[in-house]
PDB file of C-alpha atoms in Angstrom:
ATOM      1  CA  MET A  28     -25.872   9.881  39.405  1.00 50.00           C
ATOM      2  CA  HIS A  29     -23.512  10.140  42.151  1.00 46.00           C
ATOM      3  CA  SER A  30     -21.486   7.069  40.835  1.00 48.00           C
ATOM      4  CA  THR A  31     -21.054   9.204  37.468  1.00 45.00           C
ATOM      5  CA  ILE A  32     -19.735  11.942  39.436  1.00 44.00           C
ATOM      6  CA  LEU A  33     -17.158  10.290  41.193  1.00 37.00           C
ATOM      7  CA  ILE A  34     -15.550   8.178  38.015  1.00 42.00           C
ATOM      8  CA  VAL A  35     -15.617  11.328  36.395  1.00 40.00           C
ATOM      9  CA  CYS A  36     -13.664  12.487  38.983  1.00 41.00           C
ATOM     10  CA  PHE A  37     -11.495   9.856  39.324  1.00 42.00           C
ATOM     11  CA  ALA A  38     -10.650   9.800  36.193  1.00 44.00           C
ATOM     12  CA  PHE A  39      -9.926  13.515  36.132  1.00 40.00           C
ATOM     13  CA  LEU A  40      -7.559  13.059  39.096  1.00 39.00           C
ATOM     14  CA  HIS A  41      -5.749  10.557  37.837  1.00 46.00           C
ATOM     15  CA  HIS A  42      -5.577  11.943  34.386  1.00 45.00           C
ATOM     16  CA  PHE A  43      -3.510  15.025  35.566  1.00 44.00           C
ATOM     17  CA  GLY A  44      -1.641  13.144  38.186  1.00 45.00           C
ATOM     18  CA  TYR A  45      -2.973  13.199  41.724  1.00 44.00           C
ATOM     19  CA  GLY A  46      -1.637  10.826  43.957  1.00 43.00           C
ATOM     20  CA  GLN A  47       1.780  10.521  41.585  1.00 43.00           C
ATOM     21  CA  SER A  48       3.918  11.338  44.323  1.00 44.00           C
ATOM     22  CA  GLU A  49       2.467   8.132  46.449  1.00 41.00           C
ATOM     23  CA  GLN A  50       3.306   6.615  43.582  1.00 44.00           C
ATOM     24  CA  ASP A  51       6.719   7.807  44.030  1.00 48.00           C
ATOM     25  CA  ALA A  52       6.855   7.123  47.561  1.00 42.00           C
ATOM     26  CA  VAL A  53       6.370   3.520  46.592  1.00 41.00           C
ATOM     27  CA  ALA A  54       8.806   3.178  44.097  1.00 48.00           C
ATOM     28  CA  PHE A  55      11.571   5.042  46.133  1.00 46.00           C
ATOM     29  CA  GLY A  56      11.242   2.852  49.358  1.00 53.00           C
ATOM     30  CA  MET A  57      11.024  -0.469  47.099  1.00 60.00           C
ATOM     31  CA  ALA A  58      14.243   0.979  45.706  1.00 58.00           C
ATOM     32  CA  ALA A  59      15.880   0.879  48.913  1.00 59.00           C
ATOM     33  CA  GLN A  60      15.785  -2.566  49.477  1.00 69.00           C
ATOM     34  CA  LEU A  61      17.455  -3.170  46.084  1.00 88.00           C
ATOM     35  CA  VAL A  62      20.450  -0.962  47.141  1.00 95.00           C
ATOM     36  CA  ARG A  63      23.541  -3.089  49.195  1.00 96.00           C
ATOM     37  CA  ASP A  64      25.813  -1.611  51.131  1.00 97.00           C
ATOM     38  CA  ILE A  65      29.784  -1.857  50.356  1.00 98.00           C
ATOM     39  CA  THR A  66      32.570  -1.269  52.987  1.00 99.00           C
ATOM     40  CA  PRO A  67      35.195   0.875  51.668  1.00 99.00           C
ATOM     41  CA  GLU A  68      37.650  -1.915  51.612  1.00 98.00           C
ATOM     42  CA  GLN A  69      35.195  -3.568  49.332  1.00 98.00           C
ATOM     43  CA  LEU A  70      35.211  -0.978  47.185  1.00 98.00           C
ATOM     44  CA  GLU A  71      38.737  -0.695  46.729  1.00 98.00           C
ATOM     45  CA  VAL A  72      39.142  -4.268  45.980  1.00 97.00           C
ATOM     46  CA  MET A  73      35.896  -3.718  43.610  1.00 97.00           C
ATOM     47  CA  ARG A  74      37.431  -0.647  41.547  1.00 95.00           C
ATOM     48  CA  ASN A  75      41.177  -2.501  40.983  1.00 94.00           C
ATOM     49  CA  GLU A  76      39.034  -5.193  39.430  1.00 96.00           C
ATOM     50  CA  GLN A  77      36.450  -4.473  37.459  1.00 96.00           C
ATOM     51  CA  VAL A  78      34.963  -1.115  35.907  1.00 97.00           C
ATOM     52  CA  VAL A  79      32.879   0.831  38.674  1.00 98.00           C
ATOM     53  CA  TYR A  80      31.098   4.447  38.737  1.00 99.00           C
ATOM     54  CA  ILE A  81      31.583   6.227  41.998  1.00 99.00           C
ATOM     55  CA  PHE A  82      29.451   9.164  42.706  1.00 99.00           C
ATOM     56  CA  ASP A  83      30.427  11.427  45.221  1.00 98.00           C
ATOM     57  CA  CYS A  84      27.143  13.177  46.950  1.00 98.00           C
ATOM     58  CA  ASN A  85      29.316  15.474  49.009  1.00 96.00           C
ATOM     59  CA  GLU A  86      29.533  19.706  48.040  1.00 94.00           C
ATOM     60  CA  ALA A  87      31.881  20.547  45.791  1.00 94.00           C
ATOM     61  CA  ASP A  88      34.289  22.237  47.954  1.00 94.00           C
ATOM     62  CA  GLN A  89      34.471  18.825  49.967  1.00 93.00           C
ATOM     63  CA  HIS A  90      35.206  16.698  46.849  1.00 95.00           C
ATOM     64  CA  GLY A  91      37.832  19.273  45.861  1.00 93.00           C
ATOM     65  CA  TRP A  92      39.810  18.562  49.481  1.00 93.00           C
ATOM     66  CA  SER A  93      38.908  14.696  49.280  1.00 96.00           C
ATOM     67  CA  HIS A  94      37.323  11.918  46.986  1.00 97.00           C
ATOM     68  CA  VAL A  95      37.480   8.385  46.360  1.00 98.00           C
ATOM     69  CA  PRO A  96      39.867   8.487  42.995  1.00 97.00           C
ATOM     70  CA  GLY A  97      37.953   8.167  40.115  1.00 96.00           C
ATOM     71  CA  SER A  98      34.485   9.409  41.154  1.00 98.00           C
ATOM     72  CA  VAL A  99      32.334  11.804  40.079  1.00 98.00           C
ATOM     73  CA  LEU A 100      31.042  14.758  41.911  1.00 98.00           C
ATOM     74  CA  LEU A 101      26.953  14.313  41.463  1.00 98.00           C
ATOM     75  CA  VAL A 102      24.074  16.180  43.932  1.00 94.00           C
ATOM     76  CA  TYR A 103      21.977  13.573  45.508  1.00 92.00           C
ATOM     77  CA  ASP A 104      19.010  14.949  44.369  1.00 92.00           C
ATOM     78  CA  GLU A 105      20.018  15.368  40.784  1.00 95.00           C
ATOM     79  CA  VAL A 106      20.413  11.799  39.603  1.00 97.00           C
ATOM     80  CA  THR A 107      18.907  11.793  36.135  1.00 96.00           C
ATOM     81  CA  GLU A 108      19.337   9.188  33.527  1.00 96.00           C
ATOM     82  CA  ASP A 109      21.856  11.851  32.050  1.00 97.00           C
ATOM     83  CA  LYS A 110      24.166  12.045  35.043  1.00 98.00           C
ATOM     84  CA  LEU A 111      24.150   8.134  34.817  1.00 98.00           C
ATOM     85  CA  PRO A 112      26.004   5.107  32.650  1.00 98.00           C
ATOM     86  CA  SER A 113      23.092   4.248  29.737  1.00 97.00           C
ATOM     87  CA  ASP A 114      23.742   0.529  30.776  1.00 97.00           C
ATOM     88  CA  LYS A 115      21.921   0.026  33.484  1.00 96.00           C
ATOM     89  CA  THR A 116      23.812  -3.309  34.374  1.00 96.00           C
ATOM     90  CA  ALA A 117      26.593  -1.115  35.265  1.00 98.00           C
ATOM     91  CA  ILE A 118      28.122  -0.678  38.751  1.00 98.00           C
ATOM     92  CA  LEU A 119      27.419   2.338  40.466  1.00 99.00           C
ATOM     93  CA  VAL A 120      28.212   3.372  43.828  1.00 99.00           C
ATOM     94  CA  PHE A 121      27.279   6.404  45.429  1.00 99.00           C
ATOM     95  CA  TYR A 122      28.932   7.936  48.933  1.00 98.00           C
ATOM     96  CA  CYS A 123      28.840  10.829  50.964  1.00 98.00           C
ATOM     97  CA  TYR A 124      30.300  12.333  54.105  1.00 97.00           C
ATOM     98  CA  SER A 125      29.991   9.892  56.926  1.00 97.00           C
ATOM     99  CA  PRO A 126      27.144   7.469  57.904  1.00 96.00           C
ATOM    100  CA  GLU A 127      25.283  10.491  59.354  1.00 97.00           C
ATOM    101  CA  CYS A 128      25.312  11.694  56.040  1.00 96.00           C
ATOM    102  CA  PRO A 129      22.164  10.509  54.445  1.00 96.00           C
ATOM    103  CA  ALA A 130      22.652  12.160  50.504  1.00 97.00           C
ATOM    104  CA  GLY A 131      24.642   8.779  49.009  1.00 98.00           C
ATOM    105  CA  ALA A 132      21.759   6.411  50.297  1.00 96.00           C
ATOM    106  CA  MET A 133      19.289   9.004  48.812  1.00 96.00           C
ATOM    107  CA  ALA A 134      21.247   9.178  45.615  1.00 97.00           C
ATOM    108  CA  ALA A 135      21.789   5.026  45.266  1.00 97.00           C
ATOM    109  CA  LYS A 136      17.828   4.707  45.609  1.00 95.00           C
ATOM    110  CA  ALA A 137      17.143   7.373  43.091  1.00 95.00           C
ATOM    111  CA  ALA A 138      19.199   5.305  40.235  1.00 96.00           C
ATOM    112  CA  VAL A 139      17.629   2.228  41.356  1.00 95.00           C
ATOM    113  CA  ALA A 140      14.226   4.093  40.746  1.00 93.00           C
ATOM    114  CA  LEU A 141      15.451   4.554  37.362  1.00 94.00           C
ATOM    115  CA  GLY A 142      16.211   1.330  36.619  1.00 94.00           C
ATOM    116  CA  HIS A 143      19.609   0.361  37.379  1.00 96.00           C
ATOM    117  CA  SER A 144      20.116  -3.009  38.980  1.00 94.00           C
ATOM    118  CA  ASN A 145      23.919  -2.916  40.101  1.00 96.00           C
ATOM    119  CA  VAL A 146      23.721  -0.222  42.744  1.00 97.00           C
ATOM    120  CA  TYR A 147      25.628   0.503  45.991  1.00 98.00           C
ATOM    121  CA  SER A 148      25.724   2.616  48.850  1.00 98.00           C
ATOM    122  CA  MET A 149      28.727   3.361  50.891  1.00 99.00           C
ATOM    123  CA  PRO A 150      27.728   4.600  54.072  1.00 98.00           C
ATOM    124  CA  ALA A 151      30.865   5.067  55.862  1.00 98.00           C
ATOM    125  CA  GLY A 152      30.999   7.866  53.546  1.00 98.00           C
ATOM    126  CA  ILE A 153      34.641   9.747  52.447  1.00 98.00           C
ATOM    127  CA  VAL A 154      35.231   9.858  56.541  1.00 98.00           C
ATOM    128  CA  GLY A 155      35.081   6.249  56.398  1.00 98.00           C
ATOM    129  CA  TRP A 156      37.405   5.421  53.383  1.00 98.00           C
ATOM    130  CA  GLU A 157      40.205   8.041  54.953  1.00 98.00           C
ATOM    131  CA  ASP A 158      39.948   6.467  58.204  1.00 98.00           C
ATOM    132  CA  ALA A 159      40.273   2.861  56.311  1.00 98.00           C
ATOM    133  CA  GLY A 160      43.648   4.314  54.803  1.00 98.00           C
ATOM    134  CA  LEU A 161      42.845   4.380  50.969  1.00 98.00           C
ATOM    135  CA  PRO A 162      44.133   6.814  48.957  1.00 96.00           C
ATOM    136  CA  THR A 163      42.284  10.064  48.418  1.00 96.00           C
ATOM    137  CA  GLY A 164      41.958  12.242  45.291  1.00 88.00           C
ATOM    138  CA  PRO A 165      43.072  15.917  45.847  1.00 70.00           C
TER     139      PRO A 165
END
């Protein structure tokens, strides 16, 4: 009798998503292993040689002052299928303000969790980009 009740309880909890956040956390952690770091200099070469989708995870006002040319503003916790290219093998690069800002890396992990396979994070951020003397967009 007790085992029947337990089975029913587990089935109920599974059906209504109990434990889903734990599964998501594991998937998100695994996604971190698939995100590759890229330097500003490497990104500059890459964006001049091939199609690269660059996402700025800074605040809108920061993006307005300075951003990597061609980058699109994308809030790190709003990474969804409709905001990313449909081609899951497209090159995606995410960045934030500086190495202390985790938003770019978090957005990159979210993209991997959505099935994208060619994902980079630029930890140096826009500060590192500017420090490297690379061109910025106004």
